[in-house]
Every structure is written in C-alpha cells, then in structure tokens.
mmCIF file of C-alpha atoms in Angstrom:
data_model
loop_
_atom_site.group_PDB
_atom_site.id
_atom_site.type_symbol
_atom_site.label_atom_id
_atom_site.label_comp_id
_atom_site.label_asym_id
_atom_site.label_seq_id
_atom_site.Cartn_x
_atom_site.Cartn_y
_atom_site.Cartn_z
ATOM 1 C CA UNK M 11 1.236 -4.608 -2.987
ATOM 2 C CA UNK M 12 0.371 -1.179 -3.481
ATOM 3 C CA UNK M 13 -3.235 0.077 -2.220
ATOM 4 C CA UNK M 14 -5.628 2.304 -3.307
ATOM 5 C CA UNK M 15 -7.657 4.034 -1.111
ATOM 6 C CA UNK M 16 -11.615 4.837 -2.285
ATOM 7 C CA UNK M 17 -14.222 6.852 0.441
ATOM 8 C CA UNK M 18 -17.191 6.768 0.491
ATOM 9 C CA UNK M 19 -19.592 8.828 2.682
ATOM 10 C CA UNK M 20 -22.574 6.284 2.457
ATOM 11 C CA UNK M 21 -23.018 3.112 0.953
ATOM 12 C CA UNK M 22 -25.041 0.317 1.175
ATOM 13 C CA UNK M 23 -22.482 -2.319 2.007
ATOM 14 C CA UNK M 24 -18.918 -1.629 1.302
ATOM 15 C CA UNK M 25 -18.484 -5.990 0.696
ATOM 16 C CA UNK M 26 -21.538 -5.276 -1.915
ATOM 17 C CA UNK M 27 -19.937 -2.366 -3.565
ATOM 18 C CA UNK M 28 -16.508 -4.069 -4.110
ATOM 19 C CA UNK M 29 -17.913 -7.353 -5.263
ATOM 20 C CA UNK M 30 -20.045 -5.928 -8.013
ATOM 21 C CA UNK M 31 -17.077 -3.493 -9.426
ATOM 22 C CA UNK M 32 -15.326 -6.183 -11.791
ATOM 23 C CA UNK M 33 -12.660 -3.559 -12.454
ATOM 24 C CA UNK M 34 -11.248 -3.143 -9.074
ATOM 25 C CA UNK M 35 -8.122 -5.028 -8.864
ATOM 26 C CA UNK M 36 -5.913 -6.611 -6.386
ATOM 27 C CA UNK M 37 -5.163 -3.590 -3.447
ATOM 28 C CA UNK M 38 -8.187 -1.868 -3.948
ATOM 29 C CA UNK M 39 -9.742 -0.203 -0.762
ATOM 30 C CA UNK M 40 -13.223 1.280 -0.451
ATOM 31 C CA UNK M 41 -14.032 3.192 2.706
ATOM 32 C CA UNK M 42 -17.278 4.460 4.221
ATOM 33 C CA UNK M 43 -18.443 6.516 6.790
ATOM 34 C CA UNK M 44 -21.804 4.644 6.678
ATOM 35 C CA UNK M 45 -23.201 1.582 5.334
ATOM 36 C CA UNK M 46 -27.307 1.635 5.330
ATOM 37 C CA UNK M 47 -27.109 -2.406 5.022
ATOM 38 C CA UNK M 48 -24.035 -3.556 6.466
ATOM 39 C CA UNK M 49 -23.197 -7.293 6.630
ATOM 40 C CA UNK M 50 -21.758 -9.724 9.223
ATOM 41 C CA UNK M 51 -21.866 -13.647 8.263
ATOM 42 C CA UNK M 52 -24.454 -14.611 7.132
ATOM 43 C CA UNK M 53 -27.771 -12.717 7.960
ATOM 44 C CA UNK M 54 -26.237 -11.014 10.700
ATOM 45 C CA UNK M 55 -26.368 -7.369 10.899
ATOM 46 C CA UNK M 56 -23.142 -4.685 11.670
ATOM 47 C CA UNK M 57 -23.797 -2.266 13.951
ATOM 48 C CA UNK M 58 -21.692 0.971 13.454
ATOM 49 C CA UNK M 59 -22.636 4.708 13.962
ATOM 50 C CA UNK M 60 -21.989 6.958 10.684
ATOM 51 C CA UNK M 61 -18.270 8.051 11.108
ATOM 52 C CA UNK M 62 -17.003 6.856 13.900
ATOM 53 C CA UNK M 63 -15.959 3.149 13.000
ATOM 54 C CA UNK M 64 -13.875 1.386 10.620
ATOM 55 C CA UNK M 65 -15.973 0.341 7.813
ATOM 56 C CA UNK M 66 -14.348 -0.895 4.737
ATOM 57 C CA UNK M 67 -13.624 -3.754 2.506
ATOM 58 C CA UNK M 68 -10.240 -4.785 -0.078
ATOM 59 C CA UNK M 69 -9.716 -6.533 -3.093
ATOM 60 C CA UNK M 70 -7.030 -9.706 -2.841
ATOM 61 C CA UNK M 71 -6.581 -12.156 -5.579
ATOM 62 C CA UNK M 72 -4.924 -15.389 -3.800
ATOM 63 C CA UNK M 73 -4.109 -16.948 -7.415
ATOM 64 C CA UNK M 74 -1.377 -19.084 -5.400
ATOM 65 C CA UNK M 75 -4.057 -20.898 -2.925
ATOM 66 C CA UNK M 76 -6.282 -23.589 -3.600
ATOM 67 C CA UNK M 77 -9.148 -23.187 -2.852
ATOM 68 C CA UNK M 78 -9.209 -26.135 0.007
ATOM 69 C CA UNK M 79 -6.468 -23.583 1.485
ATOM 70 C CA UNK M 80 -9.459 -20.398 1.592
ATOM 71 C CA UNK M 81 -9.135 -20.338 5.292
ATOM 72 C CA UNK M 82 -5.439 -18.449 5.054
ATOM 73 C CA UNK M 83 -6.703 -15.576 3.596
ATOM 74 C CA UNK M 84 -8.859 -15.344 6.425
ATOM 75 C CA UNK M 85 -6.044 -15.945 9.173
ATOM 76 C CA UNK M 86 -3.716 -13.436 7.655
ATOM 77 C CA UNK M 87 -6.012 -10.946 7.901
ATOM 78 C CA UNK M 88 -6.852 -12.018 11.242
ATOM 79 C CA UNK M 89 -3.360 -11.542 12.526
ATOM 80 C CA UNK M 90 -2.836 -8.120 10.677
ATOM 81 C CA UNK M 91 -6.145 -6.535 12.948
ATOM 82 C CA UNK M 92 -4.249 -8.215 15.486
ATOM 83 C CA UNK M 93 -1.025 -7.097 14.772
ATOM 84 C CA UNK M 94 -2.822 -3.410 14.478
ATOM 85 C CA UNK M 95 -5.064 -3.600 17.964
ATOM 86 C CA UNK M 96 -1.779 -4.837 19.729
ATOM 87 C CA UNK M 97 -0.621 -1.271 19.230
ATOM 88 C CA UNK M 98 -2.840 -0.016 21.799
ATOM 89 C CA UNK M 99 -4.058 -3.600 24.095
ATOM 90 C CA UNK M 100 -1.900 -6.702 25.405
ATOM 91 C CA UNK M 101 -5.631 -8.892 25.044
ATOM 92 C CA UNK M 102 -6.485 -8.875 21.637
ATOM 93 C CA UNK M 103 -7.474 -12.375 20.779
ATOM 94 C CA UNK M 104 -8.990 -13.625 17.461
ATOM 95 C CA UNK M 105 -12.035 -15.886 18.147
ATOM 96 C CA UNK M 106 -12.864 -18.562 15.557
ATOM 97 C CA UNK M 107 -13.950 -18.073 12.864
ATOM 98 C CA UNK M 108 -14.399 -14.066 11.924
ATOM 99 C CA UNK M 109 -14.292 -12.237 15.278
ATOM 100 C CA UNK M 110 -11.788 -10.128 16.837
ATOM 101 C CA UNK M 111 -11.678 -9.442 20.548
ATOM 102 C CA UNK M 112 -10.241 -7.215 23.505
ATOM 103 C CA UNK M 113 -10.582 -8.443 26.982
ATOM 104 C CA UNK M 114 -12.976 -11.535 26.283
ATOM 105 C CA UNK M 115 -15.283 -7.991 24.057
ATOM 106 C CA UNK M 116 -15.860 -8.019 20.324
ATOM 107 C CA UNK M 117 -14.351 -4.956 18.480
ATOM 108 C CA UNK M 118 -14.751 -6.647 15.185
ATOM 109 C CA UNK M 119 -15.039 -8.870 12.542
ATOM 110 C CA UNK M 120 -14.814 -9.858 8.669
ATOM 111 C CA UNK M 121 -16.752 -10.775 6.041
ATOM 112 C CA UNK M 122 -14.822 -12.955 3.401
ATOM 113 C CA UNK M 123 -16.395 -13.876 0.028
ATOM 114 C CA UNK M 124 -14.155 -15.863 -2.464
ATOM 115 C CA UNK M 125 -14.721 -16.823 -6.020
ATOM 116 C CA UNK M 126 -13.095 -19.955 -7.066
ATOM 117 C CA UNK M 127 -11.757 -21.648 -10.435
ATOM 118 C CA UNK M 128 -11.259 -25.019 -10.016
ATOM 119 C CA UNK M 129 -7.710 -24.602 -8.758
ATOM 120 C CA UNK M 130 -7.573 -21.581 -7.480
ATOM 121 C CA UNK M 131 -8.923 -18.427 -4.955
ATOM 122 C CA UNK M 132 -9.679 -16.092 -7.860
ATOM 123 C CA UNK M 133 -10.843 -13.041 -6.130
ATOM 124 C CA UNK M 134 -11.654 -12.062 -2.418
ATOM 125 C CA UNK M 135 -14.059 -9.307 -1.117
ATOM 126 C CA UNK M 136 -12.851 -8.834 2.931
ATOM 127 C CA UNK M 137 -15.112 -6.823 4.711
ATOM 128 C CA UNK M 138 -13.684 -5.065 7.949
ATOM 129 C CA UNK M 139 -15.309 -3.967 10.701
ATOM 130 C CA UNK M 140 -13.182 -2.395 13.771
ATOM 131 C CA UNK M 141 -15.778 -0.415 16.288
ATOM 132 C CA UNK M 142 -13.172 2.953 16.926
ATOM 133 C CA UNK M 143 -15.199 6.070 18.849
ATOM 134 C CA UNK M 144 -18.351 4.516 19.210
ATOM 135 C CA UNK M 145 -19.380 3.694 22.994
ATOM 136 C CA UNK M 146 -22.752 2.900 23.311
ATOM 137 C CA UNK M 147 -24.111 0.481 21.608
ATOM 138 C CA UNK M 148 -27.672 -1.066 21.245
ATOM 139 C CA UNK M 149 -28.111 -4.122 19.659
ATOM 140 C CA UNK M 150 -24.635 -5.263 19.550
ATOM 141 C CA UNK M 151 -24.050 -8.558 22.147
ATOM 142 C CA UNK M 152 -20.621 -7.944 23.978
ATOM 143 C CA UNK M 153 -19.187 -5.367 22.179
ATOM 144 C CA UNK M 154 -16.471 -3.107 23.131
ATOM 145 C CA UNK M 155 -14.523 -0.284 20.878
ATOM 146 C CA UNK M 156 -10.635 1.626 20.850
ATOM 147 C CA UNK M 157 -11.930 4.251 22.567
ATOM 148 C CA UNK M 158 -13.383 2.185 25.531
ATOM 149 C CA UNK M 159 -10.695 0.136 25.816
ATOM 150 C CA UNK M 160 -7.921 3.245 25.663
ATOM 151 C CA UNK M 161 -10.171 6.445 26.598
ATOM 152 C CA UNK M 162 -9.104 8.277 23.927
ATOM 153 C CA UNK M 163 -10.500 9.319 20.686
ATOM 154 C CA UNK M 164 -8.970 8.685 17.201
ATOM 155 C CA UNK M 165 -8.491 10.287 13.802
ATOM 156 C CA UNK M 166 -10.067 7.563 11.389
ATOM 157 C CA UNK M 167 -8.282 9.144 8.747
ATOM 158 C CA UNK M 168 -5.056 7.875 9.881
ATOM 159 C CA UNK M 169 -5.348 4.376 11.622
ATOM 160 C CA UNK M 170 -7.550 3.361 8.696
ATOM 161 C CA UNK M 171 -4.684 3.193 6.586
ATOM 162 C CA UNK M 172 -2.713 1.521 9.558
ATOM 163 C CA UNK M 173 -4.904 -1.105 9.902
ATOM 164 C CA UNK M 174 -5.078 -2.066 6.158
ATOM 165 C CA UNK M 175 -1.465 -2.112 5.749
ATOM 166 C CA UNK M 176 -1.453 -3.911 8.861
ATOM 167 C CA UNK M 177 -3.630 -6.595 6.493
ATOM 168 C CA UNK M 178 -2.113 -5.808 3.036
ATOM 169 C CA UNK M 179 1.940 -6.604 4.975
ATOM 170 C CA UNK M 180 -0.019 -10.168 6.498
ATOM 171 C CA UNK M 181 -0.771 -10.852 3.057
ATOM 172 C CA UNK M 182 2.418 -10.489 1.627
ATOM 173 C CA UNK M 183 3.842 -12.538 4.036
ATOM 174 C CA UNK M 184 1.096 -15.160 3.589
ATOM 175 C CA UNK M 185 2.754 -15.345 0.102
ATOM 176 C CA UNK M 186 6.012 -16.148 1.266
ATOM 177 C CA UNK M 187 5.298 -18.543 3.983
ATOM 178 C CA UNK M 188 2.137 -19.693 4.518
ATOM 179 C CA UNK M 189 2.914 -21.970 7.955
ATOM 180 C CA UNK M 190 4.371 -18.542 9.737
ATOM 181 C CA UNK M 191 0.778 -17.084 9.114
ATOM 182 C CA UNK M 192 -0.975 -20.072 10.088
ATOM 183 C CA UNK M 193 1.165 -20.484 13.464
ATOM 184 C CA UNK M 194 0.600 -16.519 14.254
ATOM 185 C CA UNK M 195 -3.251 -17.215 14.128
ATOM 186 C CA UNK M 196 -2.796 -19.884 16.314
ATOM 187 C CA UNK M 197 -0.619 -17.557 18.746
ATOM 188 C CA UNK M 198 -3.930 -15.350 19.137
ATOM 189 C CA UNK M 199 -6.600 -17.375 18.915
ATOM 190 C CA UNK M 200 -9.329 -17.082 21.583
ATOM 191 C CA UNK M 201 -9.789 -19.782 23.874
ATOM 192 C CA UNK M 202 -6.731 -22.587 22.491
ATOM 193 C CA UNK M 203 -5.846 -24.845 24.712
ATOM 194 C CA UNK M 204 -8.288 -23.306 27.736
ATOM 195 C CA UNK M 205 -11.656 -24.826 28.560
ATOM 196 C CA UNK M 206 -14.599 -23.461 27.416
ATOM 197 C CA UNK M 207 -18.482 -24.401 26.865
ATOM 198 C CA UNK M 208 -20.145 -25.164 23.596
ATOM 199 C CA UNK M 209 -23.418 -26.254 21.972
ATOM 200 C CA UNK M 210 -23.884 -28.403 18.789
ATOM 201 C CA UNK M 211 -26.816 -30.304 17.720
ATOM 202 C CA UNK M 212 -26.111 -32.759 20.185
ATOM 203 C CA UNK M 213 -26.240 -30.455 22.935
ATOM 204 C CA UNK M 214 -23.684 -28.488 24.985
ATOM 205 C CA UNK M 215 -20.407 -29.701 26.162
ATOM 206 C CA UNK M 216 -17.106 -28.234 27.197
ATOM 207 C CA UNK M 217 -13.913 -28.603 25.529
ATOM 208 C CA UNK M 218 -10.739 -27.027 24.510
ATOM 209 C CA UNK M 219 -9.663 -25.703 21.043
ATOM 210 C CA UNK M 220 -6.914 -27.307 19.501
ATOM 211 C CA UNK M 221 -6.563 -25.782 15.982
ATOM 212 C CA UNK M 222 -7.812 -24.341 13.079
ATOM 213 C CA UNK M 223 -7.303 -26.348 9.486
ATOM 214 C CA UNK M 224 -6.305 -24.417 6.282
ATOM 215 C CA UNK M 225 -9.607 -24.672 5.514
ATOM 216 C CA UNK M 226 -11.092 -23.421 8.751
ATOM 217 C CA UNK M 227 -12.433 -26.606 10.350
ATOM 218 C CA UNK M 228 -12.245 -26.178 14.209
ATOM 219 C CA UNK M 229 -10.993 -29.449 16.074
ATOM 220 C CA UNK M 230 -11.884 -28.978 19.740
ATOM 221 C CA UNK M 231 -10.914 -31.936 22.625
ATOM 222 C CA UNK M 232 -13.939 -32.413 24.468
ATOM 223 C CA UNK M 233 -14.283 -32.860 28.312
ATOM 224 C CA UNK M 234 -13.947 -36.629 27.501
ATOM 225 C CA UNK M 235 -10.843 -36.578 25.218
ATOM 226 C CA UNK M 236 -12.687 -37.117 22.244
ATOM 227 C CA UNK M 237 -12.240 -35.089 19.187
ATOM 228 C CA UNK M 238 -15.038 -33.324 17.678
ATOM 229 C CA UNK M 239 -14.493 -31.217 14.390
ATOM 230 C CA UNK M 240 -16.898 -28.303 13.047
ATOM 231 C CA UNK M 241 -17.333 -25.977 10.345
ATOM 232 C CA UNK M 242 -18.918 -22.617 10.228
ATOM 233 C CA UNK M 243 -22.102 -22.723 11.329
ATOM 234 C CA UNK M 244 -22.078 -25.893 13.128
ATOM 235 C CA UNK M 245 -21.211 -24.374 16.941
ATOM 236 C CA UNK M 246 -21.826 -22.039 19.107
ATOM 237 C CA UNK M 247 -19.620 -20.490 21.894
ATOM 238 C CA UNK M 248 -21.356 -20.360 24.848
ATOM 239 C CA UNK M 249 -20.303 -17.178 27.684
#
C-alpha cells in the first residue's frame, strides 16, 4: 500500500481531521506539528510539545476483517511501533490495550476509531502518538521519550515516515496472515506471563496476563488460578 503523506503545522486533532475528510482513502497520512485538542482514549488528554513529537493519524480500510476481529488492526499496528522503537531499545513492550512502552515508561499510544457494516471494518482512523525530543513533561504519568531513552536528538522529518511504514508493512502482513500478527503482539506484550497487580470493581488482585482475543478481551490468571476476562475500560494496571 502506497502512502501519502499530508502536514500540517496545527490542527485540532489529527484523528478529528482524518475522520471528517470522507475523501481520504486507504494510505492516507496527516501529520502535525501541533494538535490544540489532542486525544488519547477516551477523555484522556495527549500531551506533546509543538514539533518535537510524532503526532499523526492514517487511513486503513480492513474490508477483509469482521468486525468481531477489530482488535488486529490494533495489534498490527502495535507491533509495527514496536518493530520501529526496537531500532533504537531492546525493552519496548506493548501494554494492553493502546500503550507502548520503554523500560516499564510510556512513549506512546493510539487512538483507533472503526466504522463497521455489518460484516465488515469499513474504515479506520489510527491516531499515533510517539513522544521523540520532548524531555520534560508535566502532566504526563510515567512518560519517557527517544531522546531520553537514547540521548540524542532526531530529525522528525525522517523517522516519521519510518515509523508509518513500520505500520503500513504490519498491515500488509496482517493481510496475509493474520495468526503471525497476532503471535508478534503476544511476543511484546507488557507484563504476559509475569505477575502483576490490578483493580476491577471488585477490588485489586494480582495476576498474570495470558492473552489478548481478536477482539481485544484481556484474560488474566489470577493469584488463585482463576480466570478473569476484561474489556477496555474494565481494569486498571496498578505500578
């Protein structure tokens, strides 16, 4: 898939922007220096001095999932930020559902918004958010950047397009075989098969991640052996 590259020097929300322009197609990229309302799930809010992050979204059309299957889209690009950070750390980890870390630190995350058919993924919006030269941050919990973790300082021009053809060669291969992508995510996911501390509504136990479904339900083996499955939403990782 071929991709086209749009910048931006300010917009509100680069997910916002792509979404409402119907005639962006499959490949599309829009870029910005700096977005005045910029979105993590749900009502969270992405922090991310003007020009010195990765802030951008693409256009995918997943015609060939279901749209039980949603979760894929997700993992692939998962594993192509992954496959992208790995250039430059041996600790990059992808933490369930929409986070990517270096050394136990967030450097990013996505924001995925799907329209369905009945039988089908008909469009995707993926927002991407990869903190690059920023080092201080203030409202950010935990967060770390490429320059903190390397020392150096990078040309956004150029790993910008790395890291989305990082994601655009995932989802080509999510195309072709769907269980390779899934058993990459699992390869880097945060916290599988270690033990680690939660909270639900029922309170907070510890437990170990097990997987993550095609459609991105989290089945974790509590301290007890039980098994305990959860949506977005519906846990919280506790440090």
């Amino acid at each position: 898939m071929q991709l086209k590259f749009n910048y931006f020097d300010e917009v509100t929300s680069t997910n916002s922007t792509l979404k409402a322009d119907r005639e962006a197609r499959e490949g599309t990229v829009l870029l910005a220096k700096f977005q005045t309302s910029g979105r993590g799930t749900g009502s969270n809010q992405w922090e991310s001095e003007k020009a010195q992050n990765i802030t951008g979204s693409i256009v995918f059309e997943p015609t060939f999932l279901e749209p039980a299957n949603s979760f894929l889209v997700s993992m692939a690009i998962s594993v192509g930020i992954a496959t992208f950070l790995n250039q430059y750390s041996n600790e990059v980890k992808i933490k369930w559902p929409n986070d990517i870390y270096i050394k136990n630190k967030k450097i990013g995350g996505i924001l995925i918004e799907n329209e369905f058919t009945a039988s089908a993924i008909t469009r995707t919006i993926a927002g991407i958010g990869i903190n690059i030269n920023q080092t201080r941050f203030i409202k950010a919990p935990n967060p770390t950047s490429l320059s903190i973790v390397t020392g150096k300082h990078f040309n956004l021009g150029i790993i910008e397009k790395e890291l989305f053809n990082s994601i655009n060669k995932q989802y080509l291969q999510l195309k072709k075989d769907k269980e390779l992508v899934y058993q990459n995510y699992h390869s880097l996911l945060y916290g599988k098969n270690k033990l680690l501390h939660f909270e639900d509504i029922h309170g907070r136990f510890s437990g170990q991640i097990q997987q993550v479904d095609y459609d991105g339900r989290l089945t974790i083996k509590d301290s007890q052996n039980d098994i305990r499955h959860y949506y977005f939403k519906e846990i919280t990782f506790l440090h």
